[in-house]
Short mmCIF file of C-alpha atoms in Angstrom, two decimals:
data_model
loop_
_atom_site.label_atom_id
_atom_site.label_comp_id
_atom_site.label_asym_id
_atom_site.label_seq_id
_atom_site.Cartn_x
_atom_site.Cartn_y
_atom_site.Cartn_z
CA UNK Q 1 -81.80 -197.68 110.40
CA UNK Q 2 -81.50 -199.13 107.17
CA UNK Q 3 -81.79 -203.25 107.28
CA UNK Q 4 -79.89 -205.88 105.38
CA UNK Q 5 -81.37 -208.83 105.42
CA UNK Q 6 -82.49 -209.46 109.19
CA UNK Q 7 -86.06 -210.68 109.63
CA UNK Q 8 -88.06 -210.38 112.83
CA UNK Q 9 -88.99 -213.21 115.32
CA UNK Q 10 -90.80 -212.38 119.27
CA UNK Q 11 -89.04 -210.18 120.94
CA UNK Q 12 -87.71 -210.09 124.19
CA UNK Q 13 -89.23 -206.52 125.68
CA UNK Q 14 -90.72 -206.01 122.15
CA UNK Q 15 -93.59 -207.44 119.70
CA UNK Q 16 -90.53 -208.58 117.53
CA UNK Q 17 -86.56 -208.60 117.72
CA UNK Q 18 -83.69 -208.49 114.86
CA UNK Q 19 -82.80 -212.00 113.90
CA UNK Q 20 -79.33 -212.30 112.06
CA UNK Q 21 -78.53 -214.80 109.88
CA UNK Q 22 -74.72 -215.30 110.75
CA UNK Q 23 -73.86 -214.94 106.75
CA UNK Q 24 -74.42 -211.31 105.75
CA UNK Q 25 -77.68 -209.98 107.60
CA UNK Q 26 -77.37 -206.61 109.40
CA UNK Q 27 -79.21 -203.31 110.36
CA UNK Q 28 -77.27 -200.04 110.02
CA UNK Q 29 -78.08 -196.95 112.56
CA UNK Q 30 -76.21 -193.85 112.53
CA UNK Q 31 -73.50 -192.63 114.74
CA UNK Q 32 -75.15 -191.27 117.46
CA UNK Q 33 -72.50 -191.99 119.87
CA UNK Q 34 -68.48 -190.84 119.45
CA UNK Q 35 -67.21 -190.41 123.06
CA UNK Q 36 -68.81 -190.65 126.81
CA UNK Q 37 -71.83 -193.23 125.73
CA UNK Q 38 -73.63 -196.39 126.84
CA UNK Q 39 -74.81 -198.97 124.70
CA UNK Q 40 -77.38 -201.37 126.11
CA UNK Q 41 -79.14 -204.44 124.26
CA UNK Q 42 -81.16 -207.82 124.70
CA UNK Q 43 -79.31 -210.60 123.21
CA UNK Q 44 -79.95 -214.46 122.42
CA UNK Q 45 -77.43 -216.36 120.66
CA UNK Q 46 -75.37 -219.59 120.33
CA UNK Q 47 -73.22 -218.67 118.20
CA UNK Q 48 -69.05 -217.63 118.67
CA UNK Q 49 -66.76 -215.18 117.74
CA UNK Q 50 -63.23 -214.77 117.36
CA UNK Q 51 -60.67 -212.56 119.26
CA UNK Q 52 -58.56 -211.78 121.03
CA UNK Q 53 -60.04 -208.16 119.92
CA UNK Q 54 -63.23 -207.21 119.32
CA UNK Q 55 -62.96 -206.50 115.89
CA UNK Q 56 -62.51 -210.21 115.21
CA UNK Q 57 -65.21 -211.30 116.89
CA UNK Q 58 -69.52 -211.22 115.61
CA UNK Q 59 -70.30 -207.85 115.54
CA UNK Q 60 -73.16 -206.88 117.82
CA UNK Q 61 -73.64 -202.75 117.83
CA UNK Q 62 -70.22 -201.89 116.13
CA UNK Q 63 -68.05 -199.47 114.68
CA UNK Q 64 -65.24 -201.26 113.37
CA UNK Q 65 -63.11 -198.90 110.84
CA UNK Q 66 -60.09 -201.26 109.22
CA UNK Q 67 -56.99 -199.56 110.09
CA UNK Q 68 -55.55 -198.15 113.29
CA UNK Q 69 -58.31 -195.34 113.32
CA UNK Q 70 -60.35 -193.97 116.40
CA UNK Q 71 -63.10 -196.43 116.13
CA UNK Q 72 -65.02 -198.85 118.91
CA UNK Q 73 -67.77 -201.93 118.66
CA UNK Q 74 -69.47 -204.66 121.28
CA UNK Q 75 -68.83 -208.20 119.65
CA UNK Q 76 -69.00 -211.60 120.29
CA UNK Q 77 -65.69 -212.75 121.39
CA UNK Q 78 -65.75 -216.90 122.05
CA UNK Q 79 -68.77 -216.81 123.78
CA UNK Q 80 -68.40 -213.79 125.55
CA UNK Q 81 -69.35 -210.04 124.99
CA UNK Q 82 -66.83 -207.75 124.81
CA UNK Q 83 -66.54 -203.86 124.04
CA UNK Q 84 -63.44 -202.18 122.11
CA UNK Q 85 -61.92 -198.92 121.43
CA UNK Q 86 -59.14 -197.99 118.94
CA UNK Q 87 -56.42 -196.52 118.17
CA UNK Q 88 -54.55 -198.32 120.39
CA UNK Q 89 -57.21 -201.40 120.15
CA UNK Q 90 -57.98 -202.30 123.52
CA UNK Q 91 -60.90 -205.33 124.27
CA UNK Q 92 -62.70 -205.98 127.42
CA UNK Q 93 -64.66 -209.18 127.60
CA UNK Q 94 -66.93 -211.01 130.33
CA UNK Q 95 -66.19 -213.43 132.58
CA UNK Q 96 -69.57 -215.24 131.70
CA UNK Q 97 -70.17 -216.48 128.21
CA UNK Q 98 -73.51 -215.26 126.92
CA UNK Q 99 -74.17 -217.49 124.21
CA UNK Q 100 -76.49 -220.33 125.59
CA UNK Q 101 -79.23 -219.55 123.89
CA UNK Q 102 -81.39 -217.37 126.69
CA UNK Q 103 -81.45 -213.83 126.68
CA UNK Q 104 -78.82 -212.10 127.92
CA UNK Q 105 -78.87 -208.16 128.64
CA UNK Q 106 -75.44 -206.40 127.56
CA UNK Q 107 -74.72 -202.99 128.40
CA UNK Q 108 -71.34 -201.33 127.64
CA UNK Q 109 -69.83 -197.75 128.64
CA UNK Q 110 -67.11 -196.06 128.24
CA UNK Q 111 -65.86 -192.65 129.55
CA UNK Q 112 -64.33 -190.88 126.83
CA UNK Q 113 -62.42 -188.28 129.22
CA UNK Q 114 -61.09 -191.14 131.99
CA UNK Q 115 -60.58 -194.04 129.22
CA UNK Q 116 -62.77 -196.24 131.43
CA UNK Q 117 -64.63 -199.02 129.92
CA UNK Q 118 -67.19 -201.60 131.20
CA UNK Q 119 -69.13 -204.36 130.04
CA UNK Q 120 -72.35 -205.66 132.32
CA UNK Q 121 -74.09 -209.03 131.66
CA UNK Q 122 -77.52 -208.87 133.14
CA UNK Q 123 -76.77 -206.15 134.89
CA UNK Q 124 -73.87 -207.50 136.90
CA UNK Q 125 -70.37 -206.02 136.02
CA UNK Q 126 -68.14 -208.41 134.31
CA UNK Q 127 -65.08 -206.57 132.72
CA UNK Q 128 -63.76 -203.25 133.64
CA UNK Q 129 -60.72 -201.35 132.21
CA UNK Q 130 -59.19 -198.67 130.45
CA UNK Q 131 -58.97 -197.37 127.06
CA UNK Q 132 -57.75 -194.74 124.90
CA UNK Q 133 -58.78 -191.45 125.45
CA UNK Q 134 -60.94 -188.38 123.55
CA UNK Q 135 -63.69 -189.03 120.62
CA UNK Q 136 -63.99 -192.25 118.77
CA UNK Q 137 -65.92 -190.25 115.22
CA UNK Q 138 -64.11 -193.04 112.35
CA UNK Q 139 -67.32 -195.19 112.01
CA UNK Q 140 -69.04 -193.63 109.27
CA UNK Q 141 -72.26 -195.92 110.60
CA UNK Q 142 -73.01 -198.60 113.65
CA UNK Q 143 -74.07 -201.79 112.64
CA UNK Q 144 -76.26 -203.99 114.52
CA UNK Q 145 -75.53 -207.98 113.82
CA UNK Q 146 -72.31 -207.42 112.46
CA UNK Q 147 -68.84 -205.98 112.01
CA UNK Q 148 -69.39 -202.64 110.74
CA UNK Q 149 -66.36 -203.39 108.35
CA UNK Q 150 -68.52 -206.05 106.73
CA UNK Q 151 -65.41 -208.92 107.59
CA UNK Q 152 -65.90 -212.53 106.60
CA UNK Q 153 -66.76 -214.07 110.06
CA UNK Q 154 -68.03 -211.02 111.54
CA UNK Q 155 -71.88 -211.51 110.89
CA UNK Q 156 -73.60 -212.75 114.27
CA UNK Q 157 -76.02 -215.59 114.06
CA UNK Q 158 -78.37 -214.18 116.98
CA UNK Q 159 -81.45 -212.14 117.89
CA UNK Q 160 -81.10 -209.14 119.44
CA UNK Q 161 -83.72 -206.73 120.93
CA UNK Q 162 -84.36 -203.37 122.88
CA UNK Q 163 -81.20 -201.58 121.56
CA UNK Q 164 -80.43 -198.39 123.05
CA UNK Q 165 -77.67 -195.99 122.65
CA UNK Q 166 -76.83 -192.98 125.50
CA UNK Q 167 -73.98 -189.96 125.16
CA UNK Q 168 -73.76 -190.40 128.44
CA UNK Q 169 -71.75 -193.25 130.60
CA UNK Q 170 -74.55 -194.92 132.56
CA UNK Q 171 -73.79 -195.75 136.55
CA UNK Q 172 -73.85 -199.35 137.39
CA UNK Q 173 -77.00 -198.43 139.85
CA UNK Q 174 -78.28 -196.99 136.47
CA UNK Q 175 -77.82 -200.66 134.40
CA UNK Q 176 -80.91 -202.24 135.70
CA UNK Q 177 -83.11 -199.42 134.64
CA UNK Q 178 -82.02 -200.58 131.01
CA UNK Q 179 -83.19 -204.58 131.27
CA UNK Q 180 -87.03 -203.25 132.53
CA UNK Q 181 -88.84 -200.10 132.00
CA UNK Q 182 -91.23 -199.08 134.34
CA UNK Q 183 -95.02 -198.67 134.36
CA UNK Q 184 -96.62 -195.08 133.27
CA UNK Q 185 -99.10 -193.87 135.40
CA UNK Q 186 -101.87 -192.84 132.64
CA UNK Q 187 -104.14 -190.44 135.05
CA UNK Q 188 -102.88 -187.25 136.38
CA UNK Q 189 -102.07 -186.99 140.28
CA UNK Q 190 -105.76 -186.13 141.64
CA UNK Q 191 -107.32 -183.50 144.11
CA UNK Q 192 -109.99 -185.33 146.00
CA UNK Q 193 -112.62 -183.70 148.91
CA UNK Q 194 -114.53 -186.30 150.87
CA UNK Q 195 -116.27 -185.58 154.24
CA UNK Q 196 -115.53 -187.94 157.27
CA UNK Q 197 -117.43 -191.00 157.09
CA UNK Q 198 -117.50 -190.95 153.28
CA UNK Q 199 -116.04 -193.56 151.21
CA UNK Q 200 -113.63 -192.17 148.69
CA UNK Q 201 -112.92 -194.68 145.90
CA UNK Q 202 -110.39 -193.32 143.09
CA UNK Q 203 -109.45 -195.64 140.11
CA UNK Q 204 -106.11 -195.45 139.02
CA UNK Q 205 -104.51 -196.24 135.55
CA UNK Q 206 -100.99 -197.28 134.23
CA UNK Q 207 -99.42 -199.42 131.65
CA UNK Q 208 -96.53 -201.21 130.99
CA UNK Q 209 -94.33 -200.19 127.82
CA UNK Q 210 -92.85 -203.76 127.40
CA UNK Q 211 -94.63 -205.58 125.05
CA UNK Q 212 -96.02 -208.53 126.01
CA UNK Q 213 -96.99 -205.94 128.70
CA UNK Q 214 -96.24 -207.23 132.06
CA UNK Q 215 -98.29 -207.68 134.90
CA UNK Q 216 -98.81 -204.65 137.09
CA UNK Q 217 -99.26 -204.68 141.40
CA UNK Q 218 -100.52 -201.88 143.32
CA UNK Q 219 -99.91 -200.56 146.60
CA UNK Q 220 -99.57 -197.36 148.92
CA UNK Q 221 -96.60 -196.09 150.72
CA UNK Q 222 -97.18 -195.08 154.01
CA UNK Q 223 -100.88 -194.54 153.63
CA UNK Q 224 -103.16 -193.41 156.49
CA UNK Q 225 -104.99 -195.34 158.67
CA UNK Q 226 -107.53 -197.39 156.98
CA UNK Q 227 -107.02 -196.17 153.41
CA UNK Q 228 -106.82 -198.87 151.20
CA UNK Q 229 -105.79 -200.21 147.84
CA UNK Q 230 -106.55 -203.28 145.35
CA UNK Q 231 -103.49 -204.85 144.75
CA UNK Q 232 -104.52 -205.87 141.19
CA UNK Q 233 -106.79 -203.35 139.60
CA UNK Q 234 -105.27 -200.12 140.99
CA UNK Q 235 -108.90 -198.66 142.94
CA UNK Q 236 -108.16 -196.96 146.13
CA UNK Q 237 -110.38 -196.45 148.53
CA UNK Q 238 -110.61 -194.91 152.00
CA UNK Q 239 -113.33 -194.13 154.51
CA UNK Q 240 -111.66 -191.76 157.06
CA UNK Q 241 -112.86 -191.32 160.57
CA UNK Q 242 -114.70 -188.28 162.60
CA UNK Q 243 -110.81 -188.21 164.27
CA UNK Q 244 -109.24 -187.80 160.68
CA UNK Q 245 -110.79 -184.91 160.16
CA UNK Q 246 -110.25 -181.95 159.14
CA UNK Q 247 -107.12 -183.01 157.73
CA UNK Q 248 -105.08 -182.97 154.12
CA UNK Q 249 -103.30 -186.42 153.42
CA UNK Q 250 -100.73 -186.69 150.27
CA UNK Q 251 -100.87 -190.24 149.61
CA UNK Q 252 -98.37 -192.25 147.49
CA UNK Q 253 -99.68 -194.32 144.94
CA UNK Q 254 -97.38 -197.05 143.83
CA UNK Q 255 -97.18 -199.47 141.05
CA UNK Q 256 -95.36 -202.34 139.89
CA UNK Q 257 -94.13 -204.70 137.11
CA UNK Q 258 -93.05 -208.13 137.41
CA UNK Q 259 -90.33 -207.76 135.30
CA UNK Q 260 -86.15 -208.23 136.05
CA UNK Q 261 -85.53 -205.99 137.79
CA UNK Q 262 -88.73 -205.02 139.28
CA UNK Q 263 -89.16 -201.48 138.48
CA UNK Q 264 -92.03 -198.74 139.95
CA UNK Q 265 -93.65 -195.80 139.90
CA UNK Q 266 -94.97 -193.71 142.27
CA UNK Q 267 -97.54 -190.67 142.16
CA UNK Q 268 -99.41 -189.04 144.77
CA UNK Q 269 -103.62 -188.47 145.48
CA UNK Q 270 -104.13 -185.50 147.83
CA UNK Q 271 -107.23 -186.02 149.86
CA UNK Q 272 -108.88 -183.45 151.31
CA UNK Q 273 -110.40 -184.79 154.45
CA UNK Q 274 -113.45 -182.24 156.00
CA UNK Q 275 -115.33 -182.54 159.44
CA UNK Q 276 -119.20 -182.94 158.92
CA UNK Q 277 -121.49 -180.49 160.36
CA UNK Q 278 -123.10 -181.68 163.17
CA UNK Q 279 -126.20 -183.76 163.15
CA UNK Q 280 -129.36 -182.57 163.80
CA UNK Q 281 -132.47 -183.90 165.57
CA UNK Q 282 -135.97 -182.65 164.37
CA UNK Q 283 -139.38 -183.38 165.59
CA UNK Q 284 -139.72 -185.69 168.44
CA UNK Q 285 -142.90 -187.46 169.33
CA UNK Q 286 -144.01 -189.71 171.85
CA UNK Q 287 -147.01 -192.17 171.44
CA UNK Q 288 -148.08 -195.52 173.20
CA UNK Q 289 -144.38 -195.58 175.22
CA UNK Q 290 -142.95 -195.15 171.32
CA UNK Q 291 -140.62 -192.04 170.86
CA UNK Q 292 -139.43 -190.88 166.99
CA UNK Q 293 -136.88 -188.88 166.47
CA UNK Q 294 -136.32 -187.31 162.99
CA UNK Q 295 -133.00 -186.65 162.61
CA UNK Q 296 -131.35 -184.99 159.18
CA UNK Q 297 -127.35 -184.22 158.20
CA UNK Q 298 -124.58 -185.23 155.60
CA UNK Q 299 -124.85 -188.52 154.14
CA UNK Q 300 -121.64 -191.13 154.84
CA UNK Q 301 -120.90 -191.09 158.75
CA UNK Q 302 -122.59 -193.63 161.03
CA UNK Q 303 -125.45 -191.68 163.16
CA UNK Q 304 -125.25 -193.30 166.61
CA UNK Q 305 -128.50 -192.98 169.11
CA UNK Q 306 -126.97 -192.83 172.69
CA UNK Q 307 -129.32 -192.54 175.33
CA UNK Q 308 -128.75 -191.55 179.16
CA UNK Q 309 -130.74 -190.59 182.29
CA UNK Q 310 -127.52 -188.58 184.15
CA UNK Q 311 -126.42 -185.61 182.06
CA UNK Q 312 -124.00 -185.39 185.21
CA UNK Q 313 -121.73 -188.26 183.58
CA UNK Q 314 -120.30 -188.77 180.05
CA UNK Q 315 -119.66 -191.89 180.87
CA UNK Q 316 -123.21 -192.52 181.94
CA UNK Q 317 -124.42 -192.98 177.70
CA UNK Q 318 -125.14 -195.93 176.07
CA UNK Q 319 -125.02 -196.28 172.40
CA UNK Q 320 -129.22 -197.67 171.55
CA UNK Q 321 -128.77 -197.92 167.84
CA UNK Q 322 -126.41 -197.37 164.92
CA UNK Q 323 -127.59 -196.76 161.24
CA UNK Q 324 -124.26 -197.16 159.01
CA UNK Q 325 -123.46 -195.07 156.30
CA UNK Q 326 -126.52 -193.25 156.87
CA UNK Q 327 -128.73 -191.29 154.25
CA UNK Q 328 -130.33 -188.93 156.22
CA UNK Q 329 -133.14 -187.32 156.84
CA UNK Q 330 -134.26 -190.48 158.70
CA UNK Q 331 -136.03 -191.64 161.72
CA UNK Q 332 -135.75 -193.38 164.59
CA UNK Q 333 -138.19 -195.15 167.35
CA UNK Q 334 -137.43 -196.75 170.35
CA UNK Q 335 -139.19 -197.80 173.26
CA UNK Q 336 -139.52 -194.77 176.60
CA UNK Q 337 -138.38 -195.96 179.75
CA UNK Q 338 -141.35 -196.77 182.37
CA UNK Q 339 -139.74 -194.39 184.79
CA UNK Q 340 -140.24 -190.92 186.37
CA UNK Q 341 -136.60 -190.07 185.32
CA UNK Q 342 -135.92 -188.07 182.10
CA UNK Q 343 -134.32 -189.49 179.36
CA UNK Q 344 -131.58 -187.71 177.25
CA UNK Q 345 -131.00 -188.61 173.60
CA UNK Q 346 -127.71 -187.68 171.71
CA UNK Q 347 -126.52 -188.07 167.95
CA UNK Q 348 -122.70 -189.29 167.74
CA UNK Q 349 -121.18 -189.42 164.03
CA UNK Q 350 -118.68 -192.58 163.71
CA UNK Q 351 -116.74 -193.88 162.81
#
């Protein structure tokens, strides 16, 4: 656009917003929009307009045309925001004012083939009706801040931010998507392999397009059991179980802003979960009542030592010693029982 005047302040969503200066300031964009469209915009103002149509009011994105011409605008009417169309002029306005100085999000459509126009204040629907029908091309520009016309009166003493224009008419379960925009994941979805046992930690990345950037909170939908993720800085991790495997998860990542609305995003990690070959015991030696058992396999699982004396019963073993998250090869000694009865060792991968 080509700006007239308007200097820049903080922004709502933004580093900086449009500030008007109620006199003659204004920024004009092209015509981008002539027929189904949705305008949407941030807006802070105490100022007032005057009606009954929109024409009269402080121009806010408008396409005023003087004349009964096929034209259309958003204005400040009193202290309300209100959306026209031409040719016959018809004005909606909202039931809440919008000029007490906190920012207010507008968003207008209108349905160029129905004649259907609305108006939504912080994403709430507050005026609804019908216009005339078929393409609105007069405007030979859109102003922002004013009356396109350029009428005494018609210059808006405001800020106003974010301002976006769609050829399409926006559904009301579509408005809130306007106010916030979500995080962007910044890391592709990931392909991860990770025996049993193993602890799989993935860091994941996203940012917020507002500006200041808002803060972001992660979590997972539906994850497996134990799989886990940091709430704040986005690293999941998960040590799946001997049962877990072998076994291919797809697990939703999710992450939030704290902005209003909330809004998310979601992406997926596929983990590839494998079963670890079985453990293996190597020499065994037996000195002074001591026995030590050399035992090697993957690295991650838990190697339990059960020991029993009755082959006959599974029930009969008792776990003698655990070393987590083992690094094998390792060993292990332990005292031999006193007795004439064998004594059975095993090797049990947990968790």
């Amino acid at each position: 656009g080509t700006n007239s005047g308007a200097t820049f302040v903080a922004g709502k969503l933004g580093a900086l917003a449009a500030q008007f200066n109620g006199t003659s300031s204004y920024i004009q964009i092209p015509l981008a929009i002539s027929n189904n469209f949705t305008i949407a915009f941030w807006l802070k103002t105490t100022d007032s307009g005057g009606g009954p149509q929109w024409w009269a009011g402080k121009g806010l994105i408008d396409g005023e045309v003087s004349g009964t011409v096929n034209d259309f605008g958003t204005s400040l009417v009193g202290g309300s925001a209100a959306l026209g169309i031409g040719n016959p002029d018809t004005t909606i306005t909202t039931t809440n004012a919008v000029n007490d100085g906190q920012w207010h999000h507008i968003a207008a459509t209108r349905d160029g083939t129905s004649g259907q126009m609305s108006v939504y204040v912080d994403a709430t629907l507050q005026a609804s009706g019908f216009g005339p029908l078929s393409t609105r091309d007069a405007p030979p520009a859109l102003r922002v801040g004013s009356i396109q016309a350029g009428y005494g009166g018609g210059f808006l003493n405001g800020t106003i931010d974010d301002v976006q224009l769609f050829n399409r008419v926006f559904a009301a379960s579509e408005i809130p998507s306007l106010m916030n925009h979500p995080p962007v994941f910044t890391n592709a979805p990931g392909n991860f392999s990770s025996l049993a046992g193993q602890t799989l930690m993935v860091t994941n990345f996203a940012s917020d397009p507002d500006l200041p950037a808002q803060t972001l909170t992660w979590q997972l939908l539906a994850p497996p059991a134990g799989a886990l993720i940091n709430s704040s800085n986005g690293i999941f991790s998960w040590r799946p179980t001997i049962a877990q495997s072998p076994m291919t998860n797809g697990i939703a990542v999710q992450v939030s802003d704290n902005g209003t609305p909330m809004m998310s995003a979601t992406q997926n990690l596929t983990v590839i979960v494998q079963q670890p070959p079985a453990p293996v015991f190597g020499t065994t030696s037996i000195s002074n009542g001591i026995i030590s058992l050399a035992i090697s396999g993957s690295p991650g699982p838990d190697y339990v030592i059960e020991t029993t004396t009755n082959l006959a019963a599974d029930s009969a073993w008792i776990a003698t010693a655990t070393n987590f998250s083992a690094y094998p090869p390792f060993f292990w000694t332990g005292l031999v029982q006193t007795t004439l009865q064998q004594n059975f060792y095993r090797l049990r991968l947990a968790p």
